[in-house]
CSV table of C-alpha atoms and ligand atoms in Angstrom, one decimal:
chain,number,residue,atom,x,y,z
A,1,MET,CA,93.3,102.7,139.9
A,2,GLU,CA,95.7,101.9,137.1
A,3,LYS,CA,94.5,103.0,133.7
A,4,GLN,CA,93.5,100.1,131.4
A,5,LEU,CA,95.7,99.5,128.4
A,6,GLU,CA,94.3,100.3,125.0
A,7,TYR,CA,95.4,99.0,121.6
A,8,LEU,CA,96.1,100.6,118.3
A,9,LEU,CA,96.5,98.9,115.0
A,10,ALA,CA,98.9,100.7,112.6
A,11,VAL,CA,99.3,100.2,108.9
A,12,GLU,CA,102.1,101.4,106.7
A,13,THR,CA,102.4,101.0,102.9
A,14,SER,CA,104.2,104.2,101.8
A,15,CYS,CA,106.8,102.6,99.6
A,16,ASP,CA,107.8,98.9,99.2
A,17,GLU,CA,107.2,97.4,102.6
A,18,THR,CA,103.8,96.1,103.6
A,19,ALA,CA,103.7,96.7,107.3
A,20,ALA,CA,101.2,96.3,110.2
A,21,ALA,CA,101.8,96.6,114.0
A,22,VAL,CA,99.9,96.7,117.3
A,23,VAL,CA,101.1,99.4,119.7
A,24,ASP,CA,99.5,99.8,123.2
A,25,SER,CA,98.7,103.0,124.9
A,26,ASN,CA,102.0,102.8,126.8
A,27,LEU,CA,103.7,102.9,123.4
A,28,ASP,CA,104.9,99.3,123.9
A,29,ILE,CA,105.1,97.5,120.5
A,30,LEU,CA,103.2,94.2,120.8
A,31,SER,CA,103.8,93.2,117.2
A,32,ASN,CA,105.6,94.7,114.2
A,33,VAL,CA,105.2,92.8,110.9
A,34,VAL,CA,107.1,94.0,107.9
A,35,VAL,CA,106.7,92.2,104.6
A,36,SER,CA,109.6,93.3,102.4
A,37,GLN,CA,109.4,93.4,98.6
A,38,ASN,CA,113.1,93.8,98.0
A,39,ASP,CA,113.4,90.6,96.0
A,40,LEU,CA,110.7,91.9,93.5
A,41,HIS,CA,112.4,95.2,92.9
A,42,GLN,CA,116.0,94.1,93.1
A,43,ARG,CA,116.4,93.4,89.4
A,44,PHE,CA,115.2,96.9,88.4
A,45,GLY,CA,117.7,98.6,90.8
A,46,GLY,CA,115.0,100.5,92.6
A,47,VAL,CA,111.3,100.4,93.5
A,48,VAL,CA,108.8,100.0,90.6
A,49,PRO,CA,105.6,101.8,91.8
A,50,GLU,CA,103.1,99.5,90.0
A,51,ILE,CA,104.8,96.3,91.3
A,52,ALA,CA,104.8,97.8,94.8
A,53,SER,CA,101.1,98.7,94.7
A,54,ARG,CA,100.1,95.2,93.4
A,55,GLU,CA,102.2,93.5,96.1
A,56,HIS,CA,100.6,95.6,98.8
A,57,VAL,CA,97.2,94.5,97.5
A,58,ARG,CA,98.3,90.9,98.0
A,59,LYS,CA,100.0,91.3,101.3
A,60,ILE,CA,98.1,93.9,103.3
A,61,VAL,CA,95.4,91.6,104.8
A,62,PRO,CA,97.8,88.8,105.7
A,63,ALA,CA,100.1,91.4,107.3
A,64,ILE,CA,97.3,92.9,109.4
A,65,ASP,CA,96.1,89.4,110.4
A,66,SER,CA,99.6,88.4,111.4
A,67,ALA,CA,100.2,91.6,113.5
A,68,LEU,CA,96.9,91.1,115.4
A,69,ARG,CA,97.7,87.4,116.0
A,70,LYS,CA,101.3,88.0,117.1
A,71,ALA,CA,100.0,90.7,119.5
A,72,GLY,CA,97.2,88.5,120.8
A,73,VAL,CA,94.8,91.3,120.2
A,74,SER,CA,91.4,91.0,118.4
A,75,TYR,CA,89.7,93.6,116.2
A,76,LYS,CA,87.2,94.1,119.1
A,77,GLN,CA,89.9,95.3,121.4
A,78,LEU,CA,91.2,98.0,119.1
A,79,SER,CA,90.6,101.7,120.2
A,80,ALA,CA,91.8,103.1,116.9
A,81,ILE,CA,93.5,102.4,113.6
A,82,ALA,CA,96.5,104.5,112.4
A,83,VAL,CA,97.7,104.6,108.8
A,84,THR,CA,100.4,106.4,106.8
A,85,ALA,CA,98.7,108.8,104.5
A,86,GLN,CA,101.7,110.8,103.4
A,87,PRO,CA,104.2,111.1,101.8
A,88,GLY,CA,105.1,108.2,99.6
A,89,LEU,CA,104.2,106.5,96.3
A,90,ALA,CA,100.5,107.2,95.5
A,91,GLY,CA,99.5,103.7,94.5
A,92,SER,CA,101.2,102.3,97.6
A,93,LEU,CA,99.6,104.7,100.1
A,94,ILE,CA,96.2,104.1,98.6
A,95,VAL,CA,96.3,100.4,99.5
A,96,GLY,CA,97.1,101.0,103.1
A,97,LEU,CA,94.7,103.9,103.5
A,98,THR,CA,91.8,102.0,101.9
A,99,ALA,CA,92.4,98.9,104.1
A,100,ALA,CA,92.5,101.1,107.2
A,101,LYS,CA,89.3,103.0,106.3
A,102,THR,CA,87.6,99.7,105.8
A,103,ILE,CA,88.5,98.5,109.2
A,104,ALA,CA,87.6,101.8,110.8
A,105,CYS,CA,84.2,101.6,109.1
A,106,ALA,CA,83.5,98.0,109.8
A,107,LYS,CA,84.6,98.1,113.5
A,108,ASN,CA,83.4,101.7,114.1
A,109,ILE,CA,86.7,102.9,115.5
A,110,PRO,CA,88.5,106.2,114.8
A,111,LEU,CA,90.9,106.5,111.9
A,112,ILE,CA,94.1,108.5,112.4
A,113,ALA,CA,96.1,109.4,109.3
A,114,VAL,CA,99.8,109.9,110.1
A,115,ASN,CA,102.8,111.5,108.3
A,116,HIS,CA,105.4,108.9,107.6
A,117,LEU,CA,108.3,111.4,108.1
A,118,GLU,CA,107.1,112.5,111.5
A,119,ALA,CA,106.7,108.8,112.4
A,120,HIS,CA,110.3,108.2,111.5
A,121,ILE,CA,111.3,110.8,114.1
A,122,TYR,CA,108.7,109.6,116.6
A,123,ALA,CA,110.4,106.1,116.5
A,124,CYS,CA,113.1,107.7,118.7
A,125,ARG,CA,110.4,108.7,121.2
A,126,MET,CA,108.9,105.2,121.2
A,127,ALA,CA,112.3,103.6,121.8
A,128,ALA,CA,113.3,106.1,124.5
A,129,GLY,CA,110.2,105.3,126.6
A,130,ARG,CA,110.0,108.9,127.7
A,131,ASP,CA,109.4,112.3,126.2
A,132,VAL,CA,112.4,113.5,124.0
A,133,PHE,CA,111.0,116.8,122.7
A,134,PRO,CA,111.9,119.6,122.1
A,135,ALA,CA,114.5,118.3,119.7
A,136,ILE,CA,116.0,118.6,116.2
A,137,GLY,CA,114.5,115.8,114.2
A,138,PHE,CA,116.4,114.2,111.3
A,139,VAL,CA,114.9,111.8,108.7
A,140,VAL,CA,117.5,110.2,106.5
A,141,SER,CA,115.8,107.8,104.2
A,142,GLY,CA,115.5,106.6,100.6
A,143,GLY,CA,113.2,109.5,99.8
A,144,HIS,CA,114.1,112.2,102.2
A,145,THR,CA,117.0,114.0,104.0
A,146,ASN,CA,115.0,116.3,106.2
A,147,LEU,CA,115.9,118.3,109.2
A,148,TYR,CA,113.0,119.4,111.5
A,149,ASP,CA,112.5,121.8,114.4
A,150,CYS,CA,110.4,119.7,116.7
A,151,PRO,CA,109.1,121.8,119.7
A,152,ASN,CA,106.8,118.9,120.8
A,153,ALA,CA,105.7,115.5,119.7
A,154,THR,CA,103.2,116.7,117.2
A,155,ASP,CA,104.9,119.8,115.7
A,156,TYR,CA,107.4,119.2,113.0
A,157,ARG,CA,108.7,122.2,111.1
A,158,LEU,CA,111.0,121.6,108.1
A,159,ILE,CA,114.2,123.5,108.4
A,160,GLY,CA,116.4,121.8,105.9
A,161,SER,CA,116.3,119.3,103.1
A,162,THR,CA,118.0,118.1,99.9
A,163,LEU,CA,118.0,120.0,96.7
A,164,ASP,CA,118.2,116.8,94.6
A,165,ASP,CA,118.8,113.2,95.7
A,166,ALA,CA,118.1,111.9,99.2
A,167,ALA,CA,121.0,110.3,101.1
A,168,GLY,CA,119.5,106.8,100.9
A,169,GLU,CA,118.8,107.3,97.2
A,170,ALA,CA,122.5,108.2,96.7
A,171,PHE,CA,123.4,104.9,98.5
A,172,ASP,CA,121.1,103.0,96.2
A,173,LYS,CA,122.3,104.7,93.0
A,174,VAL,CA,126.0,104.3,93.9
A,175,ALA,CA,125.4,100.7,94.7
A,176,HIS,CA,123.9,100.3,91.3
A,177,ILE,CA,127.0,101.9,89.7
A,178,LEU,CA,129.1,99.4,91.7
A,179,GLY,CA,127.0,96.5,90.5
A,180,LEU,CA,125.5,95.9,93.9
A,181,PRO,CA,121.8,94.9,94.4
A,182,TYR,CA,119.0,97.1,95.8
A,183,PRO,CA,118.7,98.4,98.5
A,184,GLY,CA,122.2,99.7,98.2
A,185,GLY,CA,122.7,101.1,101.7
A,186,PRO,CA,123.3,97.8,103.5
A,187,GLU,CA,125.4,96.4,100.6
A,188,ILE,CA,127.7,99.5,100.5
A,189,SER,CA,128.2,99.5,104.3
A,190,GLN,CA,129.0,95.8,104.2
A,191,ILE,CA,131.7,96.0,101.6
A,192,ALA,CA,133.0,99.4,102.9
A,193,GLN,CA,134.3,97.5,106.0
A,194,ASN,CA,137.2,96.2,103.9
A,195,GLY,CA,137.8,99.5,102.1
A,196,ASN,CA,140.0,102.6,102.6
A,197,ALA,CA,137.8,105.6,103.2
A,198,ASP,CA,140.6,108.0,102.4
A,199,LYS,CA,141.4,106.5,99.0
A,200,TYR,CA,139.0,108.8,97.0
A,201,GLN,CA,138.1,112.3,97.9
A,202,PHE,CA,134.5,112.6,96.8
A,203,PRO,CA,132.6,115.9,97.0
A,204,ARG,CA,131.0,117.0,100.3
A,205,THR,CA,128.5,119.5,99.0
A,206,PHE,CA,127.6,122.4,101.3
A,207,LEU,CA,129.9,121.0,104.1
A,208,LYS,CA,131.4,124.3,104.9
A,209,GLU,CA,128.4,126.5,104.1
A,210,ASP,CA,126.3,127.9,106.8
A,211,ARG,CA,123.1,126.6,105.2
A,212,LEU,CA,120.8,123.7,106.2
A,213,ALA,CA,120.7,122.1,102.7
A,214,PHE,CA,121.9,118.9,101.2
A,215,SER,CA,122.9,117.8,97.7
A,216,PHE,CA,123.9,114.3,96.8
A,217,SER,CA,123.7,114.3,93.0
A,218,GLY,CA,127.3,115.6,92.7
A,219,ILE,CA,128.8,112.7,94.7
A,220,LYS,CA,126.8,110.2,92.7
A,221,THR,CA,128.2,111.6,89.4
A,222,ALA,CA,131.7,111.7,90.9
A,223,VAL,CA,131.4,108.0,91.7
A,224,LEU,CA,130.1,107.3,88.2
A,225,TYR,CA,133.0,109.1,86.6
A,226,GLU,CA,135.5,107.3,88.8
A,227,VAL,CA,134.1,104.0,87.8
A,228,GLN,CA,133.2,104.5,84.1
A,229,GLY,CA,135.5,107.4,83.3
A,230,GLN,CA,134.6,111.0,82.6
A,231,PRO,CA,132.8,111.7,79.3
A,232,GLY,CA,135.2,113.2,76.7
A,233,SER,CA,138.3,112.3,78.8
A,234,SER,CA,140.9,110.0,77.3
A,235,LYS,CA,141.8,108.7,80.7
A,236,ILE,CA,140.8,105.0,80.9
A,237,PRO,CA,139.2,104.1,84.2
A,238,GLN,CA,141.0,101.6,86.4
A,239,LYS,CA,139.9,98.0,86.3
A,240,MET,CA,137.3,97.2,88.9
A,241,THR,CA,138.5,94.8,91.6
A,242,THR,CA,137.0,93.7,94.9
A,243,GLN,CA,139.5,96.1,96.7
A,244,ARG,CA,138.7,99.0,94.4
A,245,ARG,CA,135.0,98.5,94.9
A,246,ALA,CA,135.4,98.4,98.6
A,247,ASP,CA,137.6,101.6,98.6
A,248,ILE,CA,135.0,103.5,96.5
A,249,ALA,CA,132.2,102.3,98.8
A,250,ALA,CA,134.1,103.3,101.9
A,251,SER,CA,135.1,106.7,100.5
A,252,PHE,CA,131.6,107.4,99.4
A,253,GLN,CA,130.0,106.4,102.7
A,254,GLN,CA,132.5,108.6,104.6
A,255,ALA,CA,131.7,111.6,102.5
A,256,VAL,CA,128.0,111.2,103.0
A,257,VAL,CA,128.3,110.7,106.7
A,258,ASP,CA,130.6,113.7,107.0
A,259,VAL,CA,127.9,115.9,105.5
A,260,LEU,CA,125.1,114.4,107.5
A,261,ILE,CA,127.0,115.0,110.8
A,262,ALA,CA,128.0,118.5,109.9
A,263,LYS,CA,124.4,119.5,109.2
A,264,CYS,CA,123.2,118.0,112.4
A,265,ARG,CA,125.7,120.1,114.3
A,266,GLN,CA,124.7,123.2,112.4
A,267,ALA,CA,121.0,122.6,113.1
A,268,ILE,CA,121.6,122.0,116.8
A,269,GLY,CA,123.7,125.2,117.0
A,270,LYS,CA,121.1,127.3,115.1
A,271,TYR,CA,118.1,126.2,117.1
A,272,GLY,CA,119.7,125.9,120.5
A,273,TYR,CA,118.3,122.5,121.3
A,274,ARG,CA,120.3,119.9,123.2
A,275,THR,CA,118.5,116.9,121.8
A,276,LEU,CA,118.8,115.2,118.4
A,277,CYS,CA,116.4,112.5,117.2
A,278,VAL,CA,117.5,110.6,114.1
A,279,GLY,CA,115.4,108.1,112.1
A,280,GLY,CA,114.9,106.7,108.6
A,281,GLY,CA,116.6,103.8,106.7
A,282,VAL,CA,120.1,105.4,106.5
A,283,ALA,CA,120.1,105.7,110.3
A,284,ALA,CA,120.7,102.0,110.2
A,285,ASN,CA,124.1,102.7,108.9
A,286,VAL,CA,126.8,101.7,111.4
A,287,LEU,CA,129.3,104.4,110.5
A,288,PHE,CA,126.6,107.1,110.7
A,289,ARG,CA,125.4,105.8,114.1
A,290,THR,CA,128.9,105.6,115.6
A,291,THR,CA,129.9,109.0,114.3
A,292,LEU,CA,126.6,110.5,115.6
A,293,GLU,CA,127.4,109.0,119.0
A,294,LYS,CA,130.9,110.5,119.0
A,295,MET,CA,129.6,113.9,118.0
A,296,ALA,CA,126.9,113.8,120.7
A,297,ASP,CA,129.6,112.9,123.3
A,298,ASP,CA,131.9,115.7,122.1
A,299,PHE,CA,129.2,118.4,122.0
A,300,ASP,CA,127.1,117.2,124.9
A,301,VAL,CA,124.0,116.5,122.9
A,302,ASN,CA,121.3,114.1,124.0
A,303,LEU,CA,121.1,111.7,121.1
A,304,PHE,CA,118.2,109.4,120.2
A,305,ILE,CA,118.7,107.2,117.2
A,306,ALA,CA,115.8,104.9,116.2
A,307,PRO,CA,116.7,101.3,116.9
A,308,MET,CA,117.7,99.3,113.8
A,309,GLU,CA,114.2,97.6,113.4
A,310,LEU,CA,112.5,101.0,113.7
A,311,CYS,CA,114.8,102.8,111.2
A,312,THR,CA,113.7,101.2,108.0
A,313,ASP,CA,110.0,101.4,107.1
A,314,ASN,CA,107.7,99.8,109.6
A,315,ALA,CA,104.2,100.4,111.0
A,316,ALA,CA,105.1,100.5,114.7
A,317,MET,CA,106.4,104.0,114.4
A,318,ALA,CA,102.9,105.1,113.4
A,319,GLY,CA,102.4,104.8,117.2
A,320,ILE,CA,102.7,108.6,116.9
A,321,ALA,CA,98.9,108.3,116.4
A,322,TRP,CA,98.5,107.9,120.2
A,323,GLU,CA,99.5,111.6,120.5
A,324,TYR,CA,96.5,112.5,118.3
A,325,TYR,CA,94.2,110.0,120.0
A,326,LYS,CA,94.9,111.6,123.4
A,327,ASN,CA,93.8,115.0,122.0
A,328,GLY,CA,90.7,113.5,120.2
A,329,GLU,CA,92.2,114.4,116.8
A,330,PHE,CA,90.8,111.9,114.4
A,331,SER,CA,90.7,111.8,110.6
A,332,GLU,CA,87.6,111.9,108.5
A,333,LEU,CA,86.8,108.8,106.4
A,334,ASP,CA,87.2,110.8,103.2
A,335,VAL,CA,90.8,111.7,104.0
A,336,ASP,CA,93.0,111.4,100.9
A,337,ILE,CA,96.6,110.4,100.5
A,338,LYS,CA,99.3,113.0,99.8
A,339,ALA,CA,102.0,111.5,97.6
A,340,GLY,CA,105.1,113.4,96.9
A,341,MET,CA,108.1,111.2,97.3
A,342,VAL,CA,110.2,112.3,94.4
A,343,ARG,CA,113.0,110.0,93.2
A,344,HIS,CA,115.4,111.8,90.9
B,401,KG4,O1,113.2,104.7,105.6
B,401,KG4,P1,113.3,103.7,104.5
B,401,KG4,O2,113.1,102.2,104.8
B,401,KG4,O3,112.4,104.0,103.3
B,401,KG4,C1,112.0,105.3,102.9
B,401,KG4,O4,111.1,105.9,103.5
B,401,KG4,O5,112.7,105.7,102.0
B,401,KG4,O6,114.8,103.9,103.9
B,401,KG4,C2,115.3,103.1,102.8
B,401,KG4,C3,116.7,103.6,102.5
B,401,KG4,C4,117.2,103.0,101.2
B,401,KG4,O7,117.7,104.0,100.4
B,401,KG4,C5,118.4,102.1,101.8
B,401,KG4,O8,119.5,102.0,100.9
B,401,KG4,C6,118.8,102.9,103.0
B,401,KG4,O9,117.6,103.4,103.6
B,401,KG4,N1,119.5,102.1,104.0
B,401,KG4,C7,120.8,102.3,104.3
B,401,KG4,C8,121.1,101.3,105.3
B,401,KG4,N2,120.0,100.5,105.4
B,401,KG4,C9,119.0,101.0,104.7
B,401,KG4,N3,121.7,103.2,103.9
B,401,KG4,C10,122.9,103.2,104.4
B,401,KG4,N4,123.3,102.2,105.3
B,401,KG4,C11,122.5,101.3,105.7
B,401,KG4,N5,122.9,100.3,106.6
B,402,ZN,ZN1,110.6,105.7,105.4
């Protein structure tokens, strides 16, 4: 007899997206609601934590209602509720976790706290429709640039990260320098299409070093000096034109992608895996995706990149909770958040 499908409600509020999704026990996504707060944070050039928390308070119940309605699933049909409990902005995480605990309590269903970074990698597994582990996992987002050794779907061992800014953060800060709105990644990749990526040689930190580490603060400063001039220098910076902005954006994007790709290759070489899973907001970048595909072809690597809608923050990727559900690994109702997304 075929096993009956079960349903999981997933909630995600780690940063500035209020998200809820319903994922069935086959890992099919029945709904994936993401309420973006971009317009609220845009004029500040980045996420303002208190504004984010307050907006989650307003949007969390409508987002959950909408996810259930779109999936055609009722509270009664839920087998469990998954929620992002770490890492992220404390005030944001607390809203999602409290909502999820309330539902778990009221409906008497298990609560499963998930790690947002592991979920970013697991998005690749969900989209693949089959097991993808063991693999090198790579989360490239606004808060993290993390490489993981992933022997299986629930084991994520950090093997490399950034010493300062995250890659997405660099996109956001460089966009700000260029006068582009938040979030900067999509804006930069858009205008870079008309730019010359060889025009400016921005630093590619650790590119040649045999070390799984990233640093993006140097490139951000290099762009700042290119645009505004170097402090103490008498050289007057060139006038900003549409073409110059596009050239700077393209050169910056190319430098970041060069480093990301080089470190993926190093990680694969070091750990001997043939599979690479890439997720997080920056994995939505078209140049990064196409360069990854070329690298995977050249070096015979099985590449899984999260599909666009699962790259940026969403609740569906918290479908990783099914892995814990299968093992009967549930969270206590006094589980706390772990914050820890540091923005430099
Ligand atoms: O994963 P995500 O939605 O949130 C975090 O967990 O941080 O990632 C957001 C980041 C932002 O920094 C944004 O600028 C970047 O992902 N991003 C991109 C693109 N789309 C989003 N960066 C480069 N190119 C893109 N197309
Ligand atoms: Zn994220």
